Amino acid sequence: MDGSHVVLLYSVAPTDIIGAPIKRLIGFQRVFIKSRKTVQVRFDLNGCKSFSIIDKDANELLPAGEHLVVVGDGYEKISTKISFQFTNIN
């Protein structure tokens, strides 16, 4: 059956970050899909904004470590990992 669907994209902060939200909505798109067809959905993300968290003092932080990108919110969700590493350059 033809129909429209909202594709939800979430980021999940590294698991060892105390006080981080469970997940954060970083993008969404409504798409129309014909019966028995597929569509490709593209999200353009800003790494600093999409994977940051807000701490208890309202500071925006980008935690180092392994973040998770999750497409969908239900039974058929898919995910992949992305890592941020920072080095001190003197």
CSV table of N, CA and C in Angstrom, one decimal:
chain,number,residue,atom,x,y,z
A,1,MET,N,0.8,-1.2,0.0
A,1,MET,CA,0.0,0.0,0.0
A,1,MET,C,0.9,1.2,0.0
A,2,ASP,N,0.6,2.2,-0.9
A,2,ASP,CA,1.3,3.5,-0.9
A,2,ASP,C,1.1,4.2,0.4
A,3,GLY,N,2.0,5.0,0.8
A,3,GLY,CA,1.8,5.9,2.0
A,3,GLY,C,3.0,6.7,2.3
A,4,SER,N,2.8,7.6,3.3
A,4,SER,CA,3.9,8.5,3.7
A,4,SER,C,4.4,8.0,5.1
A,5,HIS,N,5.6,8.3,5.3
A,5,HIS,CA,6.3,7.9,6.6
A,5,HIS,C,7.2,9.0,7.0
A,6,VAL,N,7.3,9.1,8.3
A,6,VAL,CA,8.3,10.1,8.8
A,6,VAL,C,9.5,9.3,9.3
A,7,VAL,N,10.7,9.6,8.7
A,7,VAL,CA,12.0,9.0,9.0
A,7,VAL,C,12.6,9.9,10.1
A,8,LEU,N,12.8,9.2,11.3
A,8,LEU,CA,13.4,9.9,12.4
A,8,LEU,C,14.9,9.5,12.6
A,9,LEU,N,15.7,10.5,12.9
A,9,LEU,CA,17.2,10.2,13.0
A,9,LEU,C,17.6,10.8,14.4
A,10,TYR,N,18.2,9.9,15.2
A,10,TYR,CA,18.6,10.2,16.6
A,10,TYR,C,20.1,10.0,16.8
A,11,SER,N,20.6,10.8,17.8
A,11,SER,CA,22.0,10.5,18.2
A,11,SER,C,21.9,10.0,19.7
A,12,VAL,N,22.8,9.1,20.0
A,12,VAL,CA,22.9,8.6,21.4
A,12,VAL,C,24.3,8.9,21.8
A,13,ALA,N,24.5,9.6,22.9
A,13,ALA,CA,25.8,9.9,23.4
A,13,ALA,C,26.5,8.7,24.0
A,14,PRO,N,27.8,8.7,24.2
A,14,PRO,CA,28.5,7.6,24.8
A,14,PRO,C,27.9,7.2,26.1
A,15,THR,N,27.9,5.9,26.4
A,15,THR,CA,27.2,5.4,27.6
A,15,THR,C,27.8,5.9,28.9
A,16,ASP,N,29.0,6.3,28.9
A,16,ASP,CA,29.7,6.7,30.2
A,16,ASP,C,29.5,8.2,30.5
A,17,ILE,N,28.7,8.9,29.8
A,17,ILE,CA,28.4,10.3,30.0
A,17,ILE,C,27.3,10.5,31.0
A,18,ILE,N,27.6,10.9,32.2
A,18,ILE,CA,26.6,11.0,33.3
A,18,ILE,C,25.7,12.2,33.0
A,19,GLY,N,24.4,12.0,33.0
A,19,GLY,CA,23.4,13.0,32.8
A,19,GLY,C,23.0,13.3,31.4
A,20,ALA,N,23.6,12.5,30.4
A,20,ALA,CA,23.3,12.7,29.0
A,20,ALA,C,21.9,12.1,28.8
A,21,PRO,N,21.1,12.7,27.8
A,21,PRO,CA,19.8,12.2,27.5
A,21,PRO,C,19.9,10.8,26.9
A,22,ILE,N,18.8,10.1,27.0
A,22,ILE,CA,18.8,8.7,26.4
A,22,ILE,C,19.1,8.8,24.9
A,23,LYS,N,18.5,9.7,24.2
A,23,LYS,CA,18.7,10.0,22.8
A,23,LYS,C,18.2,11.4,22.5
A,24,ARG,N,18.7,11.9,21.3
A,24,ARG,CA,18.4,13.2,20.9
A,24,ARG,C,17.9,13.2,19.4
A,25,LEU,N,16.8,13.8,19.1
A,25,LEU,CA,16.3,13.9,17.7
A,25,LEU,C,17.2,14.9,17.0
A,26,ILE,N,17.9,14.4,15.9
A,26,ILE,CA,18.8,15.3,15.2
A,26,ILE,C,18.3,15.5,13.7
A,27,GLY,N,17.3,14.9,13.3
A,27,GLY,CA,16.7,15.1,12.0
A,27,GLY,C,15.5,14.3,11.7
A,28,PHE,N,14.6,14.8,10.8
A,28,PHE,CA,13.5,14.0,10.4
A,28,PHE,C,13.0,14.5,9.0
A,29,GLN,N,12.4,13.6,8.3
A,29,GLN,CA,11.9,13.9,7.0
A,29,GLN,C,10.7,13.0,6.7
A,30,ARG,N,9.7,13.6,6.1
A,30,ARG,CA,8.5,12.9,5.7
A,30,ARG,C,8.7,12.5,4.2
A,31,VAL,N,8.5,11.2,3.9
A,31,VAL,CA,8.7,10.7,2.6
A,31,VAL,C,7.5,9.9,2.2
A,32,PHE,N,7.2,10.0,0.9
A,32,PHE,CA,6.1,9.2,0.3
A,32,PHE,C,6.7,8.0,-0.3
A,33,ILE,N,6.2,6.8,0.0
A,33,ILE,CA,6.7,5.5,-0.6
A,33,ILE,C,5.6,4.8,-1.3
A,34,LYS,N,5.9,4.4,-2.5
A,34,LYS,CA,4.9,3.6,-3.3
A,34,LYS,C,5.1,2.2,-2.8
A,35,SER,N,4.0,1.4,-3.0
A,35,SER,CA,4.0,0.0,-2.6
A,35,SER,C,5.1,-0.7,-3.2
A,36,ARG,N,5.8,-1.5,-2.4
A,36,ARG,CA,6.9,-2.4,-2.8
A,36,ARG,C,8.1,-1.7,-3.4
A,37,LYS,N,8.3,-0.4,-3.1
A,37,LYS,CA,9.4,0.4,-3.5
A,37,LYS,C,10.2,0.9,-2.3
A,38,THR,N,11.4,1.4,-2.6
A,38,THR,CA,12.2,2.0,-1.5
A,38,THR,C,12.6,3.4,-1.9
A,39,VAL,N,12.9,4.2,-1.0
A,39,VAL,CA,13.4,5.6,-1.2
A,39,VAL,C,14.7,5.8,-0.4
A,40,GLN,N,15.5,6.6,-0.9
A,40,GLN,CA,16.7,7.0,-0.3
A,40,GLN,C,16.5,8.3,0.4
A,41,VAL,N,16.9,8.4,1.7
A,41,VAL,CA,16.7,9.6,2.5
A,41,VAL,C,18.1,10.1,2.9
A,42,ARG,N,18.4,11.4,2.7
A,42,ARG,CA,19.7,12.0,3.0
A,42,ARG,C,19.5,13.0,4.1
A,43,PHE,N,20.4,12.9,5.1
A,43,PHE,CA,20.5,13.9,6.2
A,43,PHE,C,21.8,14.5,6.1
A,44,ASP,N,21.9,15.8,6.1
A,44,ASP,CA,23.1,16.6,6.2
A,44,ASP,C,23.2,17.1,7.7
A,45,LEU,N,24.3,16.6,8.4
A,45,LEU,CA,24.5,16.9,9.8
A,45,LEU,C,25.7,17.7,10.1
A,46,ASN,N,25.6,18.5,11.1
A,46,ASN,CA,26.7,19.3,11.6
A,46,ASN,C,27.2,18.5,12.8
A,47,GLY,N,28.4,17.9,12.7
A,47,GLY,CA,29.0,17.1,13.8
A,47,GLY,C,29.0,17.7,15.1
A,48,CYS,N,29.3,19.0,15.2
A,48,CYS,CA,29.4,19.6,16.5
A,48,CYS,C,28.0,19.8,17.1
A,49,LYS,N,27.0,20.2,16.3
A,49,LYS,CA,25.6,20.4,16.8
A,49,LYS,C,24.9,19.1,17.0
A,50,SER,N,25.0,18.2,16.0
A,50,SER,CA,24.2,17.0,16.0
A,50,SER,C,24.5,16.0,17.2
A,51,PHE,N,25.8,16.0,17.6
A,51,PHE,CA,26.2,15.1,18.6
A,51,PHE,C,26.6,15.7,19.9
A,52,SER,N,26.2,17.0,20.1
A,52,SER,CA,26.5,17.6,21.3
A,52,SER,C,25.4,17.3,22.4
A,53,ILE,N,25.7,17.6,23.6
A,53,ILE,CA,24.8,17.5,24.7
A,53,ILE,C,24.8,18.8,25.5
A,54,ILE,N,23.7,19.0,26.2
A,54,ILE,CA,23.6,20.2,27.1
A,54,ILE,C,23.8,19.7,28.5
A,55,ASP,N,24.8,20.3,29.2
A,55,ASP,CA,25.0,19.9,30.6
A,55,ASP,C,24.0,20.6,31.6
A,56,LYS,N,24.1,20.3,32.9
A,56,LYS,CA,23.2,20.9,33.9
A,56,LYS,C,23.3,22.4,34.0
A,57,ASP,N,24.4,23.0,33.5
A,57,ASP,CA,24.6,24.4,33.6
A,57,ASP,C,24.3,25.1,32.2
A,58,ALA,N,23.7,24.4,31.3
A,58,ALA,CA,23.3,24.9,30.0
A,58,ALA,C,24.5,25.1,29.1
A,59,ASN,N,25.6,24.4,29.3
A,59,ASN,CA,26.7,24.5,28.4
A,59,ASN,C,26.6,23.4,27.3
A,60,GLU,N,26.9,23.7,26.1
A,60,GLU,CA,26.8,22.8,25.0
A,60,GLU,C,28.2,22.1,24.9
A,61,LEU,N,28.2,20.8,25.0
A,61,LEU,CA,29.5,20.0,25.0
A,61,LEU,C,29.4,18.9,24.0
A,62,LEU,N,30.6,18.7,23.4
A,62,LEU,CA,30.7,17.5,22.4
A,62,LEU,C,31.6,16.5,23.1
A,63,PRO,N,31.0,15.4,23.7
A,63,PRO,CA,31.8,14.4,24.4
A,63,PRO,C,32.5,13.5,23.4
A,64,ALA,N,33.8,13.3,23.8
A,64,ALA,CA,34.6,12.3,23.0
A,64,ALA,C,34.0,10.9,23.3
A,65,GLY,N,34.3,10.0,22.3
A,65,GLY,CA,33.9,8.6,22.5
A,65,GLY,C,32.9,8.2,21.4
A,66,GLU,N,32.3,7.0,21.6
A,66,GLU,CA,31.5,6.4,20.6
A,66,GLU,C,30.1,6.8,20.7
A,67,HIS,N,29.6,7.5,19.7
A,67,HIS,CA,28.2,7.9,19.7
A,67,HIS,C,27.5,6.9,18.8
A,68,LEU,N,26.2,6.8,18.9
A,68,LEU,CA,25.3,6.0,18.1
A,68,LEU,C,24.4,6.8,17.3
A,69,VAL,N,24.2,6.5,16.0
A,69,VAL,CA,23.3,7.2,15.1
A,69,VAL,C,22.2,6.1,14.9
A,70,VAL,N,20.9,6.5,15.2
A,70,VAL,CA,19.8,5.6,15.1
A,70,VAL,C,18.8,6.1,14.2
A,71,VAL,N,18.4,5.3,13.2
A,71,VAL,CA,17.3,5.7,12.3
A,71,VAL,C,16.1,4.9,12.7
A,72,GLY,N,15.0,5.6,13.0
A,72,GLY,CA,13.8,5.0,13.4
A,72,GLY,C,13.6,4.9,14.9
A,73,ASP,N,12.4,4.6,15.4
A,73,ASP,CA,12.2,4.7,16.8
A,73,ASP,C,11.4,3.4,17.3
A,74,GLY,N,11.3,2.5,16.4
A,74,GLY,CA,10.5,1.3,16.8
A,74,GLY,C,11.2,0.0,16.5
A,75,TYR,N,10.4,-1.0,16.2
A,75,TYR,CA,10.9,-2.3,16.0
A,75,TYR,C,11.9,-2.4,14.8
A,76,GLU,N,11.7,-1.6,13.8
A,76,GLU,CA,12.6,-1.8,12.6
A,76,GLU,C,13.7,-0.7,12.6
A,77,LYS,N,14.2,-0.3,13.7
A,77,LYS,CA,15.2,0.8,13.7
A,77,LYS,C,16.5,0.2,13.3
A,78,ILE,N,17.4,1.0,12.8
A,78,ILE,CA,18.8,0.6,12.4
A,78,ILE,C,19.7,1.6,13.0
A,79,SER,N,21.0,1.2,13.2
A,79,SER,CA,21.9,2.1,13.9
A,79,SER,C,23.3,1.8,13.4
A,80,THR,N,24.2,2.8,13.6
A,80,THR,CA,25.6,2.7,13.3
A,80,THR,C,26.4,3.5,14.3
A,81,LYS,N,27.6,3.3,14.4
A,81,LYS,CA,28.5,4.0,15.4
A,81,LYS,C,29.3,5.0,14.7
A,82,ILE,N,29.6,6.1,15.5
A,82,ILE,CA,30.5,7.1,15.0
A,82,ILE,C,31.3,7.6,16.3
A,83,SER,N,32.6,7.7,16.1
A,83,SER,CA,33.5,8.1,17.2
A,83,SER,C,34.1,9.5,17.0
A,84,PHE,N,34.2,10.2,18.1
A,84,PHE,CA,34.9,11.5,18.2
A,84,PHE,C,36.1,11.3,19.1
A,85,GLN,N,37.3,11.6,18.6
A,85,GLN,CA,38.5,11.6,19.4
A,85,GLN,C,39.1,13.0,19.3
A,86,PHE,N,39.6,13.5,20.4
A,86,PHE,CA,40.3,14.8,20.5
A,86,PHE,C,41.7,14.7,20.9
A,87,THR,N,42.6,15.4,20.3
A,87,THR,CA,44.0,15.4,20.7
A,87,THR,C,44.4,16.9,21.0
A,88,ASN,N,45.3,17.0,21.9
A,88,ASN,CA,45.8,18.3,22.3
A,88,ASN,C,47.0,18.7,21.5
A,89,ILE,N,46.9,19.7,20.7
A,89,ILE,CA,48.0,20.1,19.8
A,89,ILE,C,48.7,21.4,20.4
A,90,ASN,N,49.9,21.2,20.7
A,90,ASN,CA,50.7,22.4,21.4
A,90,ASN,C,51.5,23.1,20.3
